[in-house]
PDB file of C-alpha atoms in Angstrom:
ATOM      1  CA  UNK M 168      -0.009  -0.026   0.026  1.00 42.00           C
ATOM      2  CA  UNK M 169       3.006   2.350   0.009  1.00 43.00           C
ATOM      3  CA  UNK M 170       2.457   3.608  -3.142  1.00 44.00           C
ATOM      4  CA  UNK M 171      -1.036   4.971  -2.031  1.00 46.00           C
ATOM      5  CA  UNK M 172       0.594   7.199   0.612  1.00 44.00           C
ATOM      6  CA  UNK M 173      -1.037  10.380  -0.428  1.00 43.00           C
ATOM      7  CA  UNK M 174      -4.552   9.162   0.687  1.00 46.00           C
ATOM      8  CA  UNK M 175      -3.207   8.629   4.336  1.00 55.00           C
ATOM      9  CA  UNK M 176      -4.003  11.471   6.717  1.00 54.00           C
ATOM     10  CA  UNK M 177      -1.413  10.875   9.480  1.00 62.00           C
ATOM     11  CA  UNK M 178      -0.055   7.519  10.842  1.00 74.00           C
ATOM     12  CA  UNK M 179      -1.259   4.969  13.377  1.00 82.00           C
ATOM     13  CA  UNK M 180       0.269   5.170  16.933  1.00 86.00           C
ATOM     14  CA  UNK M 181       1.696   2.289  18.683  1.00 87.00           C
ATOM     15  CA  UNK M 182      -1.637   1.566  20.679  1.00 90.00           C
ATOM     16  CA  UNK M 183      -3.542   0.807  17.433  1.00 90.00           C
ATOM     17  CA  UNK M 184      -6.554  -1.515  17.672  1.00 92.00           C
ATOM     18  CA  UNK M 185      -6.475  -4.850  15.255  1.00 95.00           C
ATOM     19  CA  UNK M 186      -9.748  -5.102  13.093  1.00 95.00           C
ATOM     20  CA  UNK M 187     -10.661  -7.148   9.852  1.00 97.00           C
ATOM     21  CA  UNK M 188     -13.070  -6.623   7.012  1.00 97.00           C
ATOM     22  CA  UNK M 189     -14.717  -9.125   4.580  1.00 98.00           C
ATOM     23  CA  UNK M 190     -14.097  -8.714   0.897  1.00 98.00           C
ATOM     24  CA  UNK M 191     -16.888 -11.171  -0.179  1.00 97.00           C
ATOM     25  CA  UNK M 192     -17.571 -12.042  -3.914  1.00 96.00           C
ATOM     26  CA  UNK M 193     -20.657 -13.731  -4.996  1.00 94.00           C
ATOM     27  CA  UNK M 194     -22.804 -14.211  -7.864  1.00 89.00           C
ATOM     28  CA  UNK M 195     -26.333 -12.732  -8.028  1.00 77.00           C
ATOM     29  CA  UNK M 196     -28.232 -13.729 -10.994  1.00 62.00           C
ATOM     30  CA  UNK M 197     -31.338 -11.450 -10.361  1.00 61.00           C
ATOM     31  CA  UNK M 198     -29.324  -8.079 -10.469  1.00 56.00           C
ATOM     32  CA  UNK M 199     -26.938  -8.267 -13.292  1.00 53.00           C
ATOM     33  CA  UNK M 200     -24.521  -5.286 -14.020  1.00 53.00           C
ATOM     34  CA  UNK M 201     -25.680  -2.131 -15.654  1.00 58.00           C
ATOM     35  CA  UNK M 202     -22.303  -1.661 -17.232  1.00 58.00           C
ATOM     36  CA  UNK M 203     -22.357  -1.862 -21.212  1.00 51.00           C
ATOM     37  CA  UNK M 204     -18.758  -2.854 -21.596  1.00 54.00           C
ATOM     38  CA  UNK M 205     -17.263  -6.064 -20.369  1.00 56.00           C
ATOM     39  CA  UNK M 206     -13.910  -7.451 -18.928  1.00 61.00           C
ATOM     40  CA  UNK M 207     -12.543 -10.725 -19.791  1.00 62.00           C
ATOM     41  CA  UNK M 208     -13.171 -13.331 -16.836  1.00 66.00           C
ATOM     42  CA  UNK M 209     -15.732 -11.106 -15.086  1.00 78.00           C
ATOM     43  CA  UNK M 210     -19.322 -12.217 -15.473  1.00 77.00           C
ATOM     44  CA  UNK M 211     -22.260  -9.723 -15.313  1.00 78.00           C
ATOM     45  CA  UNK M 212     -23.463 -11.509 -12.230  1.00 84.00           C
ATOM     46  CA  UNK M 213     -20.264 -11.376 -10.225  1.00 90.00           C
ATOM     47  CA  UNK M 214     -20.514  -9.010  -7.421  1.00 93.00           C
ATOM     48  CA  UNK M 215     -19.265  -8.060  -4.057  1.00 96.00           C
ATOM     49  CA  UNK M 216     -20.909  -7.296  -0.617  1.00 96.00           C
ATOM     50  CA  UNK M 217     -20.897  -3.616   0.710  1.00 96.00           C
ATOM     51  CA  UNK M 218     -22.587  -1.675   3.408  1.00 95.00           C
ATOM     52  CA  UNK M 219     -23.194   1.929   4.051  1.00 93.00           C
ATOM     53  CA  UNK M 220     -22.485   3.194   7.508  1.00 87.00           C
ATOM     54  CA  UNK M 221     -25.064   4.961   9.358  1.00 84.00           C
ATOM     55  CA  UNK M 222     -24.813   8.783   9.194  1.00 71.00           C
ATOM     56  CA  UNK M 223     -25.023   9.286  13.038  1.00 73.00           C
ATOM     57  CA  UNK M 224     -22.053   7.230  13.844  1.00 70.00           C
ATOM     58  CA  UNK M 225     -19.046   9.148  15.184  1.00 66.00           C
ATOM     59  CA  UNK M 226     -16.481   7.336  12.877  1.00 64.00           C
ATOM     60  CA  UNK M 227     -16.679   7.348   9.209  1.00 65.00           C
ATOM     61  CA  UNK M 228     -20.387   8.350   8.995  1.00 69.00           C
ATOM     62  CA  UNK M 229     -22.308   7.583   5.897  1.00 75.00           C
ATOM     63  CA  UNK M 230     -19.236   6.039   4.193  1.00 88.00           C
ATOM     64  CA  UNK M 231     -19.485   2.933   2.135  1.00 94.00           C
ATOM     65  CA  UNK M 232     -17.383   0.052   3.578  1.00 93.00           C
ATOM     66  CA  UNK M 233     -16.686  -3.615   3.594  1.00 96.00           C
ATOM     67  CA  UNK M 234     -18.338  -5.578   6.656  1.00 96.00           C
ATOM     68  CA  UNK M 235     -16.048  -5.826   9.459  1.00 94.00           C
ATOM     69  CA  UNK M 236     -14.980  -4.471  12.760  1.00 93.00           C
ATOM     70  CA  UNK M 237     -12.401  -4.697  15.732  1.00 94.00           C
ATOM     71  CA  UNK M 238     -11.226  -8.162  16.921  1.00 97.00           C
ATOM     72  CA  UNK M 239     -12.856  -9.261  20.111  1.00 96.00           C
ATOM     73  CA  UNK M 240     -11.514 -11.492  22.890  1.00 95.00           C
ATOM     74  CA  UNK M 241     -13.899 -14.078  21.660  1.00 96.00           C
ATOM     75  CA  UNK M 242     -12.125 -14.170  18.309  1.00 97.00           C
ATOM     76  CA  UNK M 243      -9.069 -15.620  19.997  1.00 96.00           C
ATOM     77  CA  UNK M 244      -5.464 -15.182  19.795  1.00 95.00           C
ATOM     78  CA  UNK M 245      -4.360 -13.092  16.591  1.00 92.00           C
ATOM     79  CA  UNK M 246      -1.192 -15.074  16.274  1.00 93.00           C
ATOM     80  CA  UNK M 247      -3.198 -18.608  15.870  1.00 96.00           C
ATOM     81  CA  UNK M 248      -2.675 -19.463  12.192  1.00 95.00           C
ATOM     82  CA  UNK M 249      -5.305 -21.021   9.859  1.00 93.00           C
ATOM     83  CA  UNK M 250      -4.162 -22.813   6.726  1.00 94.00           C
ATOM     84  CA  UNK M 251      -6.226 -21.667   3.594  1.00 90.00           C
ATOM     85  CA  UNK M 252      -6.180 -22.042  -0.204  1.00 83.00           C
ATOM     86  CA  UNK M 253      -4.636 -18.586  -0.198  1.00 81.00           C
ATOM     87  CA  UNK M 254      -2.059 -19.179   2.440  1.00 88.00           C
ATOM     88  CA  UNK M 255      -1.732 -19.242   6.279  1.00 92.00           C
ATOM     89  CA  UNK M 256      -3.691 -16.440   7.852  1.00 94.00           C
ATOM     90  CA  UNK M 257      -4.853 -15.211  11.314  1.00 95.00           C
ATOM     91  CA  UNK M 258      -7.603 -17.357  12.587  1.00 96.00           C
ATOM     92  CA  UNK M 259      -8.797 -14.602  14.825  1.00 97.00           C
ATOM     93  CA  UNK M 260      -9.060 -12.118  12.088  1.00 97.00           C
ATOM     94  CA  UNK M 261     -11.179 -14.575   9.763  1.00 97.00           C
ATOM     95  CA  UNK M 262     -13.494 -15.132  12.877  1.00 97.00           C
ATOM     96  CA  UNK M 263     -13.725 -11.421  13.357  1.00 98.00           C
ATOM     97  CA  UNK M 264     -14.550 -10.717   9.616  1.00 98.00           C
ATOM     98  CA  UNK M 265     -17.294 -13.270   9.533  1.00 98.00           C
ATOM     99  CA  UNK M 266     -18.760 -12.286  13.002  1.00 97.00           C
ATOM    100  CA  UNK M 267     -18.818  -8.911  12.236  1.00 96.00           C
ATOM    101  CA  UNK M 268     -20.382  -9.528   8.791  1.00 97.00           C
ATOM    102  CA  UNK M 269     -22.937 -11.499  10.248  1.00 97.00           C
ATOM    103  CA  UNK M 270     -23.732  -9.016  12.842  1.00 95.00           C
ATOM    104  CA  UNK M 271     -24.073  -6.221  10.176  1.00 95.00           C
ATOM    105  CA  UNK M 272     -25.705  -7.815   7.276  1.00 96.00           C
ATOM    106  CA  UNK M 273     -27.364 -11.121   8.631  1.00 96.00           C
ATOM    107  CA  UNK M 274     -25.468 -13.281   6.200  1.00 96.00           C
ATOM    108  CA  UNK M 275     -24.885 -16.889   7.123  1.00 97.00           C
ATOM    109  CA  UNK M 276     -21.214 -17.610   7.591  1.00 97.00           C
ATOM    110  CA  UNK M 277     -21.773 -21.249   6.776  1.00 96.00           C
ATOM    111  CA  UNK M 278     -22.148 -20.175   3.110  1.00 96.00           C
ATOM    112  CA  UNK M 279     -18.861 -18.517   3.023  1.00 97.00           C
ATOM    113  CA  UNK M 280     -15.630 -19.877   1.754  1.00 95.00           C
ATOM    114  CA  UNK M 281     -12.657 -18.064   3.082  1.00 96.00           C
ATOM    115  CA  UNK M 282      -9.822 -17.989   0.527  1.00 94.00           C
ATOM    116  CA  UNK M 283      -7.096 -15.971   2.423  1.00 94.00           C
ATOM    117  CA  UNK M 284      -6.252 -12.610   3.518  1.00 93.00           C
ATOM    118  CA  UNK M 285      -4.249  -9.554   2.523  1.00 91.00           C
ATOM    119  CA  UNK M 286      -1.560  -7.953   4.533  1.00 88.00           C
ATOM    120  CA  UNK M 287      -2.753  -5.713   7.264  1.00 89.00           C
ATOM    121  CA  UNK M 288      -3.236  -2.086   6.211  1.00 86.00           C
ATOM    122  CA  UNK M 289      -3.134   0.936   8.493  1.00 85.00           C
ATOM    123  CA  UNK M 290      -6.104   3.069   8.789  1.00 83.00           C
ATOM    124  CA  UNK M 291      -4.798   6.097  10.461  1.00 81.00           C
ATOM    125  CA  UNK M 292      -7.762   8.125  11.005  1.00 78.00           C
ATOM    126  CA  UNK M 293      -9.176   5.684  13.527  1.00 82.00           C
ATOM    127  CA  UNK M 294      -5.846   4.068  14.537  1.00 86.00           C
ATOM    128  CA  UNK M 295      -6.809   0.700  13.354  1.00 88.00           C
ATOM    129  CA  UNK M 296      -4.617  -2.010  11.444  1.00 90.00           C
ATOM    130  CA  UNK M 297      -7.021  -3.826   9.359  1.00 92.00           C
ATOM    131  CA  UNK M 298      -6.679  -7.163   7.734  1.00 93.00           C
ATOM    132  CA  UNK M 299      -8.794  -7.645   4.535  1.00 94.00           C
ATOM    133  CA  UNK M 300     -10.174 -11.189   4.575  1.00 96.00           C
ATOM    134  CA  UNK M 301     -11.056 -12.490   0.955  1.00 95.00           C
ATOM    135  CA  UNK M 302     -13.859 -14.958   0.512  1.00 96.00           C
ATOM    136  CA  UNK M 303     -16.277 -16.717  -1.976  1.00 96.00           C
ATOM    137  CA  UNK M 304     -20.113 -16.806  -1.304  1.00 95.00           C
ATOM    138  CA  UNK M 305     -20.509 -20.412  -2.530  1.00 92.00           C
ATOM    139  CA  UNK M 306     -24.139 -20.456  -0.921  1.00 93.00           C
ATOM    140  CA  UNK M 307     -25.615 -16.951  -0.688  1.00 91.00           C
ATOM    141  CA  UNK M 308     -28.133 -15.876   2.013  1.00 94.00           C
ATOM    142  CA  UNK M 309     -30.359 -12.928   2.368  1.00 93.00           C
ATOM    143  CA  UNK M 310     -28.846  -9.905   3.627  1.00 95.00           C
ATOM    144  CA  UNK M 311     -30.154  -6.546   4.907  1.00 94.00           C
ATOM    145  CA  UNK M 312     -29.496  -3.875   7.534  1.00 93.00           C
ATOM    146  CA  UNK M 313     -29.622  -5.552  11.004  1.00 95.00           C
ATOM    147  CA  UNK M 314     -28.946  -2.531  13.248  1.00 91.00           C
ATOM    148  CA  UNK M 315     -29.969   0.574  11.605  1.00 90.00           C
ATOM    149  CA  UNK M 316     -27.773   2.663  14.345  1.00 88.00           C
ATOM    150  CA  UNK M 317     -24.837   0.963  12.718  1.00 88.00           C
ATOM    151  CA  UNK M 318     -25.763   0.765   8.930  1.00 91.00           C
ATOM    152  CA  UNK M 319     -27.860   2.560   6.736  1.00 89.00           C
ATOM    153  CA  UNK M 320     -27.720   0.091   3.569  1.00 92.00           C
ATOM    154  CA  UNK M 321     -26.567  -3.387   2.776  1.00 93.00           C
ATOM    155  CA  UNK M 322     -26.216  -4.155  -0.969  1.00 93.00           C
ATOM    156  CA  UNK M 323     -24.318  -6.310  -3.455  1.00 93.00           C
ATOM    157  CA  UNK M 324     -22.638  -4.248  -6.321  1.00 92.00           C
ATOM    158  CA  UNK M 325     -21.801  -6.042  -9.702  1.00 91.00           C
ATOM    159  CA  UNK M 326     -18.081  -5.920 -10.212  1.00 92.00           C
ATOM    160  CA  UNK M 327     -18.656  -4.581 -13.809  1.00 91.00           C
ATOM    161  CA  UNK M 328     -20.319  -1.612 -12.429  1.00 91.00           C
ATOM    162  CA  UNK M 329     -17.228  -1.092 -10.388  1.00 94.00           C
ATOM    163  CA  UNK M 330     -14.809  -1.416 -13.295  1.00 93.00           C
ATOM    164  CA  UNK M 331     -16.802   0.585 -15.553  1.00 93.00           C
ATOM    165  CA  UNK M 332     -14.598   3.829 -16.432  1.00 95.00           C
ATOM    166  CA  UNK M 333     -17.688   6.120 -16.408  1.00 94.00           C
ATOM    167  CA  UNK M 334     -17.872   5.263 -12.657  1.00 95.00           C
ATOM    168  CA  UNK M 335     -14.325   5.781 -11.608  1.00 96.00           C
ATOM    169  CA  UNK M 336     -12.573   8.983 -10.290  1.00 96.00           C
ATOM    170  CA  UNK M 337     -10.448  10.229  -7.587  1.00 93.00           C
ATOM    171  CA  UNK M 338     -12.203  11.438  -4.404  1.00 93.00           C
ATOM    172  CA  UNK M 339     -10.167  14.668  -2.928  1.00 90.00           C
ATOM    173  CA  UNK M 340     -10.129  15.687   0.659  1.00 87.00           C
ATOM    174  CA  UNK M 341      -8.229  18.935   1.320  1.00 84.00           C
ATOM    175  CA  UNK M 342      -6.618  19.558   4.774  1.00 79.00           C
ATOM    176  CA  UNK M 343      -5.008  22.763   4.969  1.00 82.00           C
ATOM    177  CA  UNK M 344      -2.918  23.508   2.010  1.00 81.00           C
ATOM    178  CA  UNK M 345      -2.726  19.831   0.977  1.00 78.00           C
ATOM    179  CA  UNK M 346      -5.343  17.766  -0.968  1.00 79.00           C
ATOM    180  CA  UNK M 347      -5.419  13.952  -0.583  1.00 83.00           C
ATOM    181  CA  UNK M 348      -6.801  11.680  -3.128  1.00 87.00           C
ATOM    182  CA  UNK M 349      -8.135   8.117  -2.860  1.00 89.00           C
ATOM    183  CA  UNK M 350      -9.646   5.934  -5.756  1.00 93.00           C
ATOM    184  CA  UNK M 351     -13.502   6.012  -5.849  1.00 96.00           C
ATOM    185  CA  UNK M 352     -16.260   4.417  -7.540  1.00 97.00           C
ATOM    186  CA  UNK M 353     -19.800   6.024  -7.925  1.00 95.00           C
ATOM    187  CA  UNK M 354     -22.167   2.993  -8.290  1.00 89.00           C
ATOM    188  CA  UNK M 355     -25.859   2.486  -8.616  1.00 86.00           C
ATOM    189  CA  UNK M 356     -27.664   1.027  -5.678  1.00 85.00           C
ATOM    190  CA  UNK M 357     -29.445  -2.209  -6.822  1.00 79.00           C
ATOM    191  CA  UNK M 358     -33.104  -1.960  -7.248  1.00 79.00           C
ATOM    192  CA  UNK M 359     -33.126   1.790  -6.946  1.00 83.00           C
ATOM    193  CA  UNK M 360     -32.399   4.921  -8.827  1.00 86.00           C
ATOM    194  CA  UNK M 361     -29.669   6.153  -6.340  1.00 88.00           C
ATOM    195  CA  UNK M 362     -25.990   5.876  -6.378  1.00 92.00           C
ATOM    196  CA  UNK M 363     -23.346   5.761  -3.714  1.00 94.00           C
ATOM    197  CA  UNK M 364     -19.605   6.596  -3.776  1.00 95.00           C
ATOM    198  CA  UNK M 365     -17.190   4.189  -2.557  1.00 96.00           C
ATOM    199  CA  UNK M 366     -13.921   6.006  -1.630  1.00 93.00           C
ATOM    200  CA  UNK M 367     -11.246   6.506   1.025  1.00 90.00           C
ATOM    201  CA  UNK M 368      -9.967   3.289   2.678  1.00 89.00           C
ATOM    202  CA  UNK M 369     -12.550   1.047   0.789  1.00 93.00           C
ATOM    203  CA  UNK M 370     -11.902   2.623  -2.370  1.00 93.00           C
ATOM    204  CA  UNK M 371      -8.383   1.982  -1.968  1.00 90.00           C
ATOM    205  CA  UNK M 372      -8.788  -1.600  -1.087  1.00 92.00           C
ATOM    206  CA  UNK M 373     -11.162  -2.149  -4.138  1.00 94.00           C
ATOM    207  CA  UNK M 374      -8.820  -0.463  -6.375  1.00 93.00           C
ATOM    208  CA  UNK M 375      -5.958  -2.605  -5.442  1.00 91.00           C
ATOM    209  CA  UNK M 376      -7.812  -5.900  -5.477  1.00 93.00           C
ATOM    210  CA  UNK M 377      -9.343  -5.369  -8.804  1.00 93.00           C
ATOM    211  CA  UNK M 378      -6.001  -4.364 -10.335  1.00 91.00           C
ATOM    212  CA  UNK M 379      -4.157  -7.371  -8.582  1.00 90.00           C
ATOM    213  CA  UNK M 380      -6.820  -9.779 -10.212  1.00 90.00           C
ATOM    214  CA  UNK M 381      -6.274  -8.319 -13.576  1.00 91.00           C
ATOM    215  CA  UNK M 382      -9.643  -7.060 -14.146  1.00 92.00           C
ATOM    216  CA  UNK M 383      -9.319  -3.271 -14.075  1.00 91.00           C
ATOM    217  CA  UNK M 384      -9.606  -1.263 -17.429  1.00 91.00           C
ATOM    218  CA  UNK M 385      -8.320   2.262 -18.038  1.00 93.00           C
ATOM    219  CA  UNK M 386     -10.203   5.186 -16.705  1.00 95.00           C
ATOM    220  CA  UNK M 387      -9.530   8.975 -16.610  1.00 96.00           C
ATOM    221  CA  UNK M 388      -7.187   9.365 -13.591  1.00 92.00           C
ATOM    222  CA  UNK M 389      -7.392  13.265 -14.151  1.00 93.00           C
ATOM    223  CA  UNK M 390     -10.828  13.389 -12.867  1.00 95.00           C
ATOM    224  CA  UNK M 391     -10.934  14.460  -9.340  1.00 93.00           C
ATOM    225  CA  UNK M 392     -14.118  15.211  -7.392  1.00 94.00           C
ATOM    226  CA  UNK M 393     -14.879  16.400  -3.742  1.00 93.00           C
ATOM    227  CA  UNK M 394     -15.117  13.493  -1.324  1.00 91.00           C
ATOM    228  CA  UNK M 395     -18.749  13.033  -0.145  1.00 88.00           C
ATOM    229  CA  UNK M 396     -17.861  14.004   3.316  1.00 80.00           C
TER     230      UNK M 396
END
């Protein structure tokens, strides 16, 4: 993540908290992508699960994110390792990602196949070290907002809508004399005429994952819009 340094505002402190997010891909046949173009290897029904945080929250209000949260004591020792297809990962981070996803969206963890995890990523604004857990939804279950005090929206976004160059830009945040940028995606909310913008930490993760998978297509990187704060 070092090449994304400009999006960071500050650095994490030694007393940081550990947390995990679930990057859950699946296939939702009922709501295919609205994007006209295509990317080799990406089906129109391939999607990823996202949540929009409640506007009343003190931390990251209203922002779109992956399900996830802090590790709790019940998740076990962060140093305990788990062997997965994508390598050896922290079992506690996997448990935390699945537990938080169930609490936020109501999904059935039994239908989720965890594939692996990315290296921990610092989130300075809230002093967290976040481990992204990658998974495949081999048996999907209904999802919705469980606690409206925590989330305002739970939805599945077609990956092709994320890849559509028309939906991509940089989101800018100005602090003093400096402007920080992060990759951003403006995408439709399935079943509505509304759109949401995915930016900041989640935008960076999506950008890196989609690029690493070889799915990203060229977009206008000169396009910078104010972040929806």
